[in-house]
Structures are given as C-alpha cells and as structure tokens.
Coordinates of N, CA, C and O in Angstrom, one line a residue:
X1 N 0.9 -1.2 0.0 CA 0.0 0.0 0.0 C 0.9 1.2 0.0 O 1.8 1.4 0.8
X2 N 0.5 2.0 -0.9 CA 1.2 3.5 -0.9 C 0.3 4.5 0.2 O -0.9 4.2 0.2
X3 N 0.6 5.3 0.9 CA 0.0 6.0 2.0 C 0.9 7.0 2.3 O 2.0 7.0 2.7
X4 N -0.2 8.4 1.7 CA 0.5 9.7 2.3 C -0.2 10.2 4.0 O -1.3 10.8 3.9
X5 N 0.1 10.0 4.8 CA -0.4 10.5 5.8 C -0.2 12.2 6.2 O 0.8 12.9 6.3
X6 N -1.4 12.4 6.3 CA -1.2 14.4 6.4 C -0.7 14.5 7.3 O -0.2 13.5 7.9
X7 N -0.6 15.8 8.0 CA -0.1 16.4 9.1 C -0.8 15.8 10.1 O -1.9 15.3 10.0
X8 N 0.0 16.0 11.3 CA -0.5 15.6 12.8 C -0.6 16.8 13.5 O 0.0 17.9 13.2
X9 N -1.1 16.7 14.2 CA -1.3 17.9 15.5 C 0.1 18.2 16.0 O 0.5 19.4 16.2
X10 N 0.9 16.9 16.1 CA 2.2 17.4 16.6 C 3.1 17.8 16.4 O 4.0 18.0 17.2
X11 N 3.1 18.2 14.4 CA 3.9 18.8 13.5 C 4.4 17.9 12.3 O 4.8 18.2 11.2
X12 N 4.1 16.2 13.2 CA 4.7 15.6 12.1 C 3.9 15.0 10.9 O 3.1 15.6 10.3
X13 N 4.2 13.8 10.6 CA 3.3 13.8 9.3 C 3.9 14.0 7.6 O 5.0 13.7 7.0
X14 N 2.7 14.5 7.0 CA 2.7 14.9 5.7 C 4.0 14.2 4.9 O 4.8 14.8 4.3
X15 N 4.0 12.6 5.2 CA 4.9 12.1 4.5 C 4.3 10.6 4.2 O 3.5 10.0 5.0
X16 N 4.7 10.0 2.8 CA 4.6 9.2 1.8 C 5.2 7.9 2.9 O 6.1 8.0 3.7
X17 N 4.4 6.7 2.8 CA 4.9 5.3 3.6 C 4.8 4.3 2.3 O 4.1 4.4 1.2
X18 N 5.4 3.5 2.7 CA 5.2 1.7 1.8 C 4.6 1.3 2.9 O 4.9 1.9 4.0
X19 N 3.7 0.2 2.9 CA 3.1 -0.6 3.9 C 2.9 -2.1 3.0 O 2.5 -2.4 1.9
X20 N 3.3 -2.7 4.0 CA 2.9 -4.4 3.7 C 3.0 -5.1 4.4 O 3.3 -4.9 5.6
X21 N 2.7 -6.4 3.9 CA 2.0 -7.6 4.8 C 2.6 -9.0 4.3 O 2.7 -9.1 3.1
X22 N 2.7 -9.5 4.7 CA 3.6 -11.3 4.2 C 2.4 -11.9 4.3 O 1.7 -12.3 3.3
X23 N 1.8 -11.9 5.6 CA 1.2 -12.9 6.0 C 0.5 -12.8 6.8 O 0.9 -12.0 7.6
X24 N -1.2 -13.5 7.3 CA -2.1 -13.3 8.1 C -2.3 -11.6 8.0 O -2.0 -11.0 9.0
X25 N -2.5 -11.3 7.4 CA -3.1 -9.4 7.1 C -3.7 -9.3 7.5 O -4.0 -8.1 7.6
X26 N -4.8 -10.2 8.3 CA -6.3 -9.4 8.9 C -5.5 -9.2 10.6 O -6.1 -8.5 11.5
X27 N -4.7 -9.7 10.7 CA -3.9 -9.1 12.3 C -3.0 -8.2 11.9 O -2.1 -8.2 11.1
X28 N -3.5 -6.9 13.1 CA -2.3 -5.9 12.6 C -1.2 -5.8 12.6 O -0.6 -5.2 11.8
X29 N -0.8 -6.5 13.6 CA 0.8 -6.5 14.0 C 1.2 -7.2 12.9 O 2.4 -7.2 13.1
X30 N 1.0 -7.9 11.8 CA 1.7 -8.4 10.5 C 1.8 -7.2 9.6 O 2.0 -7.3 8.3
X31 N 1.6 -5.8 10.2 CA 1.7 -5.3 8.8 C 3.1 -4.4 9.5 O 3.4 -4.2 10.7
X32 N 3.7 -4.1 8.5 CA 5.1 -3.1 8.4 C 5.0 -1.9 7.7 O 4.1 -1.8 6.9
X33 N 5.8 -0.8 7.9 CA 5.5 0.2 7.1 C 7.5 1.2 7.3 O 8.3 1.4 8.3
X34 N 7.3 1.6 5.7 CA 8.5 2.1 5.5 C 8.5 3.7 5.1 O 7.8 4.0 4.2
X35 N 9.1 4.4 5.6 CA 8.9 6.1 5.3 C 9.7 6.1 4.4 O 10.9 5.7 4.5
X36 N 9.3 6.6 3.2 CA 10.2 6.3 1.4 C 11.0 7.6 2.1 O 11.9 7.8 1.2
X37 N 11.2 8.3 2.9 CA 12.3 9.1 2.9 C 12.3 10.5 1.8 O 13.4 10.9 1.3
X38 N 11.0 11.3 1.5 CA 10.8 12.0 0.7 C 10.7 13.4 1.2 O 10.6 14.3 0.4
X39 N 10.8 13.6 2.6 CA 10.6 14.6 3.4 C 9.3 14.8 3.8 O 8.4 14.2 3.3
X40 N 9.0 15.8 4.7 CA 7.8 16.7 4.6 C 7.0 17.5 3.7 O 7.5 18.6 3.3
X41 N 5.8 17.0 3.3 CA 4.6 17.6 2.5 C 5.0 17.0 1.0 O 4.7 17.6 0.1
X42 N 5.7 16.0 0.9 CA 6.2 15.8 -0.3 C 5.6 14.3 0.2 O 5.5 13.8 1.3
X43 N 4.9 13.7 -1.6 CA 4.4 12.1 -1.6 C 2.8 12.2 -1.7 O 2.2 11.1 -1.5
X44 N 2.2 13.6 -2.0 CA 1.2 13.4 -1.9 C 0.1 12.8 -3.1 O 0.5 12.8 -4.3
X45 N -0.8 12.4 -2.9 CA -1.5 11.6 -3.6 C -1.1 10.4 -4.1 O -1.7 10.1 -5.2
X46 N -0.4 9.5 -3.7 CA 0.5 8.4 -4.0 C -0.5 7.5 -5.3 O -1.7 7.7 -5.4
X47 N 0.1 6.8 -6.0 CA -0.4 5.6 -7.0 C 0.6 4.8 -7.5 O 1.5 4.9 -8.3
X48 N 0.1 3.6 -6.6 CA 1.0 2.6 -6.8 C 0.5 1.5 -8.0 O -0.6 1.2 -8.4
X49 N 1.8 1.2 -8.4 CA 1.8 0.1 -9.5 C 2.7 -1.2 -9.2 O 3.6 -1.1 -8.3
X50 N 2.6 -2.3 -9.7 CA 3.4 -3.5 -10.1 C 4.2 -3.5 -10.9 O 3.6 -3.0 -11.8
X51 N 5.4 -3.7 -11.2 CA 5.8 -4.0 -12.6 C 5.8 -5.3 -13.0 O 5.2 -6.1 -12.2
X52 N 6.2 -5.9 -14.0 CA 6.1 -7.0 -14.3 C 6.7 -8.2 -13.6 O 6.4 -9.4 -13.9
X53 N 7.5 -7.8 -12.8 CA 8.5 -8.6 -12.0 C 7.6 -8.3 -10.7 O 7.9 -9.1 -9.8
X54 N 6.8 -7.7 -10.4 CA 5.8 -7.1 -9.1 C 7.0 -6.3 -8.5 O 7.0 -6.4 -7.2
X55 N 7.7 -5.8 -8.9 CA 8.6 -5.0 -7.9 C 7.4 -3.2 -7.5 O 6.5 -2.8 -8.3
X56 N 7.6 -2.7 -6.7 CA 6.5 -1.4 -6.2 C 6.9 -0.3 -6.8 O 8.0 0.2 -6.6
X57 N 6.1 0.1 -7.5 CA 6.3 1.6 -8.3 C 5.3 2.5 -8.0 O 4.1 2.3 -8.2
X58 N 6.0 3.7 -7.6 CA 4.7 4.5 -6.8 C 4.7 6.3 -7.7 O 5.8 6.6 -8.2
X59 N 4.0 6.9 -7.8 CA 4.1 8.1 -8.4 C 3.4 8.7 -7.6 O 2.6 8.1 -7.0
X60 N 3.6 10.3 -7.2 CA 3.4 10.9 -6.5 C 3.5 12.6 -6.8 O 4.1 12.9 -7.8
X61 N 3.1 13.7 -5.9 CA 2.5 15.0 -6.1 C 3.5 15.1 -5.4 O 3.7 14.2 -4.6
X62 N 4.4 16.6 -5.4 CA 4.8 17.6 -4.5 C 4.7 18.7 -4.7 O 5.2 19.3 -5.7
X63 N 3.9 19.2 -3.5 CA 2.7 20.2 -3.5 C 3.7 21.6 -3.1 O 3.4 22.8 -3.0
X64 N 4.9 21.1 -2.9 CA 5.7 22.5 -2.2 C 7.0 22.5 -3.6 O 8.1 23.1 -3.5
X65 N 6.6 21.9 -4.5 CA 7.6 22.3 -5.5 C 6.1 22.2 -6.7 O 6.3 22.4 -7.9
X66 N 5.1 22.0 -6.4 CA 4.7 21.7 -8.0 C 5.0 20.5 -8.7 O 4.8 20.8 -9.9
X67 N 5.2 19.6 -8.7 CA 6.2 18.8 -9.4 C 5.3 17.0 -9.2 O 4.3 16.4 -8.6
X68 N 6.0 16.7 -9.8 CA 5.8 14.8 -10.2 C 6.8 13.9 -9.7 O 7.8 14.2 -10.3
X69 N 7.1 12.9 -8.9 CA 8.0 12.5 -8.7 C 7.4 10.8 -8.9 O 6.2 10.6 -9.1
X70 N 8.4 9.8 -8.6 CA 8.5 8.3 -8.9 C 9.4 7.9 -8.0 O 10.5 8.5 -7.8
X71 N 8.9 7.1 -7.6 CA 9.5 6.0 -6.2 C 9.6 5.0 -6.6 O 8.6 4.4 -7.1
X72 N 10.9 4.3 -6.6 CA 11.1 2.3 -6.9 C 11.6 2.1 -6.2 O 12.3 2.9 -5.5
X73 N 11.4 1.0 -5.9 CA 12.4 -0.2 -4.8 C 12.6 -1.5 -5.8 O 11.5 -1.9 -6.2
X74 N 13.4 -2.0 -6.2 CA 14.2 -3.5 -6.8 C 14.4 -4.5 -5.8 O 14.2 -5.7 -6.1
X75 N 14.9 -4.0 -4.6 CA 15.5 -5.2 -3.5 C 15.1 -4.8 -2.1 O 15.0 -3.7 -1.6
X76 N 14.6 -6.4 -1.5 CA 14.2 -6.7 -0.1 C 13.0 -4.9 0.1 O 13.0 -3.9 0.7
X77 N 12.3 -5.7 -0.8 CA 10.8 -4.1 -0.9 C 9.8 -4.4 0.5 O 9.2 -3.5 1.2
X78 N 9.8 -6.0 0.6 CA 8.9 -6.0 1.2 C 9.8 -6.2 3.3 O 9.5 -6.9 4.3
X79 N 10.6 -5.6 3.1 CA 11.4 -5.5 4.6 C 11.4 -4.1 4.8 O 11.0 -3.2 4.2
X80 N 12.3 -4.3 6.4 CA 12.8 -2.7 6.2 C 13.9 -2.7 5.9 O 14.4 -1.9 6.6
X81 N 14.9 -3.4 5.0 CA 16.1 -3.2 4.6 C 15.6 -2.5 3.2 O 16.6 -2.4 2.5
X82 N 14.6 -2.2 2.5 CA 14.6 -2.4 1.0 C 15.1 -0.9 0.1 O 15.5 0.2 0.5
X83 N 14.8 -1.2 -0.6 CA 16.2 -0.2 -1.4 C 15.5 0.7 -2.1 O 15.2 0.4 -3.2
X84 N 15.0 1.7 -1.7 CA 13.6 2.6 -2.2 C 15.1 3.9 -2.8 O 16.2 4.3 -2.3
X85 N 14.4 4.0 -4.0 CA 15.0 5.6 -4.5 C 13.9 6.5 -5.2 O 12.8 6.1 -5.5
X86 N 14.2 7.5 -5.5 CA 13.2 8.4 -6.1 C 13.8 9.6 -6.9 O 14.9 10.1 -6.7
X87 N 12.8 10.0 -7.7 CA 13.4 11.2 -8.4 C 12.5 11.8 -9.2 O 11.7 11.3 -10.0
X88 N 12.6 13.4 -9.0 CA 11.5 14.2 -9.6 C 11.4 13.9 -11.1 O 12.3 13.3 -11.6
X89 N 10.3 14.3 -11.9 CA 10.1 13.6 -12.8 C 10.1 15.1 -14.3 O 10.7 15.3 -15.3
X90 N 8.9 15.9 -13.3 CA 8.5 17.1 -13.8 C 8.4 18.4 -12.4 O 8.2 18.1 -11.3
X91 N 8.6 19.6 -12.9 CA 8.3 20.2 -11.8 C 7.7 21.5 -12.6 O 7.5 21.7 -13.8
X92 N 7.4 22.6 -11.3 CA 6.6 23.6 -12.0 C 7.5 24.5 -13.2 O 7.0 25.2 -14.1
X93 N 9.0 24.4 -13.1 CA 9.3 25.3 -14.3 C 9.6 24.6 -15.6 O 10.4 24.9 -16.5
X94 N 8.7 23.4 -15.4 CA 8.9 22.8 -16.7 C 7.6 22.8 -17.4 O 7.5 22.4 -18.6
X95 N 6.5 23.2 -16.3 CA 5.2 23.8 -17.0 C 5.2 25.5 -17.3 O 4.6 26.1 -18.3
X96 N 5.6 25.9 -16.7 CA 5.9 27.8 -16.1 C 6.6 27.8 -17.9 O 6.1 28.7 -18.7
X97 N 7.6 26.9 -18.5 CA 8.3 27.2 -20.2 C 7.0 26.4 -20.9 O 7.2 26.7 -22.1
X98 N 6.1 25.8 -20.8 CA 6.0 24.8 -21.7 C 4.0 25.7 -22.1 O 3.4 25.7 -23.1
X99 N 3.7 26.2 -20.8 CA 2.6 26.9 -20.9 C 2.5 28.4 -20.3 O 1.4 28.7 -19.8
X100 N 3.4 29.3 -20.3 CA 3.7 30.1 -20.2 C 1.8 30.8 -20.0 O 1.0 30.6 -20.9
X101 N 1.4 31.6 -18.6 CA 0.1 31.5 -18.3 C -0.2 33.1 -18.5 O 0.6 33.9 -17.9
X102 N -1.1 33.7 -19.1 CA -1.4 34.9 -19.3 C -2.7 35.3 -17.8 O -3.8 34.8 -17.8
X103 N -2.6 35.9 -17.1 CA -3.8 35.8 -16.4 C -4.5 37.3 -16.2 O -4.1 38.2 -17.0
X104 N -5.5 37.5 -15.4 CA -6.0 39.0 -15.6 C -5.6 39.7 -15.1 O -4.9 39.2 -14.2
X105 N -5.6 41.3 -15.3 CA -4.8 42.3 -15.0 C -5.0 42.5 -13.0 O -4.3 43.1 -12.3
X106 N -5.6 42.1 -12.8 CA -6.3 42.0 -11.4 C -5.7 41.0 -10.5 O -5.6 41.0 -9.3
X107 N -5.2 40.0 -11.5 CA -4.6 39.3 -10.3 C -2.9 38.8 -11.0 O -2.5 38.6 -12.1
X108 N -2.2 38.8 -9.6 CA -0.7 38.8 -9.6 C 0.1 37.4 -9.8 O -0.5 36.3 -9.8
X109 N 1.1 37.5 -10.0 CA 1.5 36.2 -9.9 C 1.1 34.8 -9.2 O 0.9 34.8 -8.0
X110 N 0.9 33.5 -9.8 CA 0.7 32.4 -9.2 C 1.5 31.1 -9.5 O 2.6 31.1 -10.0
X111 N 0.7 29.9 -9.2 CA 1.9 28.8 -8.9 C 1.1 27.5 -9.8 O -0.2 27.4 -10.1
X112 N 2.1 26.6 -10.2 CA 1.6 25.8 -10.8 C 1.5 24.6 -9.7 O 2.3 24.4 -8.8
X113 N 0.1 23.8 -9.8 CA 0.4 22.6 -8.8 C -0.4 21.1 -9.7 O -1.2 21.1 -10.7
X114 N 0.3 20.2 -9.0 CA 0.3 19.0 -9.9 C -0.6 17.6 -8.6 O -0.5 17.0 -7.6
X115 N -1.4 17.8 -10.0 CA -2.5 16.5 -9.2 C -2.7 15.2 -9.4 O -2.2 14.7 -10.4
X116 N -3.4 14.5 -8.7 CA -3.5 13.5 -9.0 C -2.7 12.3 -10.1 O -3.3 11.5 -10.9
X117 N -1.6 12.3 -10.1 CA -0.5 11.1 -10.8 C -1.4 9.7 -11.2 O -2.3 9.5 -10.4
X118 N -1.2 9.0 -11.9 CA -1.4 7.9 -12.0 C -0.8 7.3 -13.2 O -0.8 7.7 -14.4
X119 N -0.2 6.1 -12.6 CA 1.0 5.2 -12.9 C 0.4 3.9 -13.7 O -0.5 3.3 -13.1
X120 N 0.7 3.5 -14.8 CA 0.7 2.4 -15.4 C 1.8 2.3 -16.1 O 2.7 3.1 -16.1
X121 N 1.7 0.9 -17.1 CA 2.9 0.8 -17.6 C 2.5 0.2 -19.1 O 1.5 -0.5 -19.3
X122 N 3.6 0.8 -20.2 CA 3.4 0.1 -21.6 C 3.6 -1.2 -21.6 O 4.1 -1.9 -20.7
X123 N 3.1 -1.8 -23.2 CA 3.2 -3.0 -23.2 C 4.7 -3.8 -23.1 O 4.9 -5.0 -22.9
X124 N 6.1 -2.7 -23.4 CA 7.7 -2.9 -23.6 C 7.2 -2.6 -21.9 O 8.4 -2.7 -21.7
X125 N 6.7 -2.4 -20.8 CA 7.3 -2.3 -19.6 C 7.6 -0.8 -19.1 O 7.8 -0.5 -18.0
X126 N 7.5 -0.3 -19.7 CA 8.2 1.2 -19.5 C 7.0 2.1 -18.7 O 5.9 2.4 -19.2
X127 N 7.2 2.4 -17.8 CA 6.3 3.5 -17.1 C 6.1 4.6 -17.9 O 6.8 5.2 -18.7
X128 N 4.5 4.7 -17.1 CA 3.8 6.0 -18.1 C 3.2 6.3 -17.1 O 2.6 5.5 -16.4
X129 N 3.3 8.4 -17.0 CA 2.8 8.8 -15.6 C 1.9 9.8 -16.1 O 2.5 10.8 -16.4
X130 N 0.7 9.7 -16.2 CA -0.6 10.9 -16.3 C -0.8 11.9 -15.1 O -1.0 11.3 -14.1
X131 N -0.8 13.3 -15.0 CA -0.9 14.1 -14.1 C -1.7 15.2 -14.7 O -1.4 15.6 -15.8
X132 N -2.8 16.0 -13.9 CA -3.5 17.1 -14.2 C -2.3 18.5 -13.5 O -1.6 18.8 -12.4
X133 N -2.5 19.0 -14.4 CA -1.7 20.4 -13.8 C -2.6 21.7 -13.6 O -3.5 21.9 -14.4
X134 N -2.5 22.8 -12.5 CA -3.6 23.9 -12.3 C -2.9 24.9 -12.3 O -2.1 24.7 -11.4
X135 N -2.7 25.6 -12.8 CA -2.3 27.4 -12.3 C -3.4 27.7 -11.3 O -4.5 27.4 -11.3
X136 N -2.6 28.4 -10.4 CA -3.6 29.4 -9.3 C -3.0 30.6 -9.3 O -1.8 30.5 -9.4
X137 N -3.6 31.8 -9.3 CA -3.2 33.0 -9.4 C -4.1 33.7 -8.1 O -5.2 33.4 -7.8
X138 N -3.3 34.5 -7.7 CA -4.4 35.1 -6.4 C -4.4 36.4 -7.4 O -3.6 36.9 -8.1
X139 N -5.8 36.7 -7.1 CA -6.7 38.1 -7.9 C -7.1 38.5 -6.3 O -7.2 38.0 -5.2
X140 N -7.2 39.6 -6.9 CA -7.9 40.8 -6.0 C -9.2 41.5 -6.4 O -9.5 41.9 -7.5
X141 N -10.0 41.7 -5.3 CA -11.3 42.1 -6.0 C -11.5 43.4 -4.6 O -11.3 43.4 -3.4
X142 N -12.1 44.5 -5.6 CA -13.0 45.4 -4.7 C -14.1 46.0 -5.0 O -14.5 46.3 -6.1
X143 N -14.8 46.3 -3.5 CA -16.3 46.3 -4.0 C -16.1 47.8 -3.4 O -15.9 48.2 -2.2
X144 N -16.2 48.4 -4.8 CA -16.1 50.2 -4.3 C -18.0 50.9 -3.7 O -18.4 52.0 -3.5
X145 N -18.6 49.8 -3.4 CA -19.9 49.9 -2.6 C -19.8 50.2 -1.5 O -20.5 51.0 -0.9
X146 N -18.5 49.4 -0.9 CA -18.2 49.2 1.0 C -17.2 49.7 1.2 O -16.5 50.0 0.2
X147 N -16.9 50.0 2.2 CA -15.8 50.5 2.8 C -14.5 49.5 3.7 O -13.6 49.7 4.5
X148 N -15.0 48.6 2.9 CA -13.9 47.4 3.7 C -13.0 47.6 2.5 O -13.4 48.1 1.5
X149 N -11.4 47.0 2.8 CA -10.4 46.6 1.8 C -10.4 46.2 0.7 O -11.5 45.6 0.7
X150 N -9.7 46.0 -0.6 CA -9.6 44.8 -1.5 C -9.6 43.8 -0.7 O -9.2 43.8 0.5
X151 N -10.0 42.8 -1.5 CA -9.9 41.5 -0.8 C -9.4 40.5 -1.6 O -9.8 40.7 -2.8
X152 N -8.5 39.3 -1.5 CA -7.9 38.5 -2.8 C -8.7 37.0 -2.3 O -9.3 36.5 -1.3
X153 N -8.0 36.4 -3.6 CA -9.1 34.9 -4.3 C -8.0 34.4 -4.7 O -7.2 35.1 -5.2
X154 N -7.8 33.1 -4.4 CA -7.0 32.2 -5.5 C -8.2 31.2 -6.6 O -9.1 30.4 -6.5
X155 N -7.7 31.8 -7.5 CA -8.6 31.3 -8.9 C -7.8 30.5 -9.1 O -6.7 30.5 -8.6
X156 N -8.3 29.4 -10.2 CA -7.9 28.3 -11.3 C -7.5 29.4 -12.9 O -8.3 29.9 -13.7
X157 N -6.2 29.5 -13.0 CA -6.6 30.0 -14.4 C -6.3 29.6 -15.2 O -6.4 30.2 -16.2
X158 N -5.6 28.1 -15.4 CA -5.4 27.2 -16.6 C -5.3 25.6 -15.5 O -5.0 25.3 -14.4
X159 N -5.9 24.9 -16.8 CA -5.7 23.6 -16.3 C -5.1 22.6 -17.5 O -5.6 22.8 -18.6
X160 N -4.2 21.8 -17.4 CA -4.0 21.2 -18.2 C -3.2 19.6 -17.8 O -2.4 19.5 -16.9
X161 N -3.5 18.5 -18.5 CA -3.3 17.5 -18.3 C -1.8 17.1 -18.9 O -1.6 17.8 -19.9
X162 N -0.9 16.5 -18.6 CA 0.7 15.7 -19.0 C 0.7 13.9 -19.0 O 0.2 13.1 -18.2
X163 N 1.4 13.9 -20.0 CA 0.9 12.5 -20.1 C 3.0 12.3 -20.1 O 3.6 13.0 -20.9
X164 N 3.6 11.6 -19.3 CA 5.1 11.5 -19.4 C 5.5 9.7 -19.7 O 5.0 8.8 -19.0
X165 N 6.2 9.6 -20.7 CA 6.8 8.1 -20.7 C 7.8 8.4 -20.7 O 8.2 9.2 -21.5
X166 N 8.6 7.7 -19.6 CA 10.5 7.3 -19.6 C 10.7 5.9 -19.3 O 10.0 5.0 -19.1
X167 N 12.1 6.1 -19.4 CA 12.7 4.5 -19.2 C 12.6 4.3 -17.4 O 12.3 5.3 -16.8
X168 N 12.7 3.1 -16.7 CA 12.9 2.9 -15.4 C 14.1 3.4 -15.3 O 15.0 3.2 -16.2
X169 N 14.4 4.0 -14.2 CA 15.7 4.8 -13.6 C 16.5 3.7 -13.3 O 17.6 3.8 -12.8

C-alpha cells in the first residue's frame, strides 16, 4: 500500500509510507511500514503500481515544488532493509516554459500545482505517468460599494493535463 499520511497535530506527518504484509493481514501487527524518505509535505496523492517482476512503483504530487516524482524499490521491498529511491520527474518550471500563463490584470503572480498522478505501464514495460496540472493565481477584487479593503481569491486559471513516458531509472 502507498500511503500519504497528512499532518499531525504534533507537526509531524505529511509524509509518503510503503506498507505491507507477508502474512495473516487481517492481524495488525503483521503489517510493516517504510517512510520512502521524501521529506515533509512531499508524496502526496501516491499511486501505486506493479511492474512485471511485481517489484513497487509508486508516483506521487509535491505540493511545495509543484512537481511529479516516482519512487522504486528493486531489493528486499517488502522488509525494512529495502532499497527505495526516487526522483523528480517534472516540476513547476517545466510547465511555467512549456505553458507560459497569461492571467487578468487584477490578479498577480501564481503557482503551478500538480494533481492527482497515475502510474501504469506500456506493453515494452516502461512506465507512463498521467498528471492534471492547475495554475492558481491570487486576484484581487474590490467592492467600491463598502468600505472594507480589497480583498484576494485564489482562482484556477489554466488547467492542463501531461501524459510523461521514460525508461525505469
């Protein structure tokens, strides 16, 4: 199981796990779990795959760079010895050149963020990672009616989907 657990009350959290099971899974204490080691707020939205060998391939959101990243493990996956690596894939200034975002005069600079991943693989084997991408731009609006402040919005102002194939790292 891929598992991003959010923040805790006690600061910690917001980090990406492997979890598994050998044997008797309906008792908990048979299950294990590995912190892929991705930091804080990074791992979010996980989607795991098989490869053909069943080795664990996981794709994942980071929400503090914008970006796409991929998690493998090859060896002793299902211990805690196992050999997990990772590596960003796409990040926001590779959407910021590729869709350069026009937005309204009203609102200021924003950020690209990357959703929802999901991992399968071609029929040669080769992973293929689908991700929705959003621009958010915070706008400002005022209502020259009242006498309160401008006030700002974070809008949607482009959406766009990435479809990435590479070789396994």
């Amino acid at each position: 199981i891929a598992f991003y657990q959010e923040a805790e009350l006690n600061g910690e959290g917001s980090r990406l796990f492997y979890l598994w099971c050998n044997q008797d899974c309906l008792n908990v204490e048979n299950w294990q779990q590995r912190d892929l080691g991705l930091g804080s707020g990074n791992g979010q939205e996980p989607d795991l795959a098989l490869d053909a060998a069943g080795h664990p391939r996981i794709s994942y959101a980071n929400d503090e760079q914008g970006s796409v990243g991929y998690a493998w493990c090859d060896e002793a996956c299902d211990t805690g010895n196992g050999q997990w690596k990772n590596e960003t894939l796409e990040d926001g200034d590779v959407l910021y050149q590729d869709w350069p975002v026009a937005y309204p005069l009203h609102c200021d600079g924003g950020i690209w963020a990357t959703l929802t991943p999901t991992l399968v693989f071609s029929p040669a084997g080769s992973p293929l990672l689908a991700y929705d991408a959003a621009y958010w731009a915070r706008c400002w609006y005022d209502d020259t009616t009242d006498t309160y402040p401008p006030d700002s919005v974070m809008h949607m102002i482009k959406r766009a989907v990435r479809l990435l194939s590479f070789p396994q790292p």
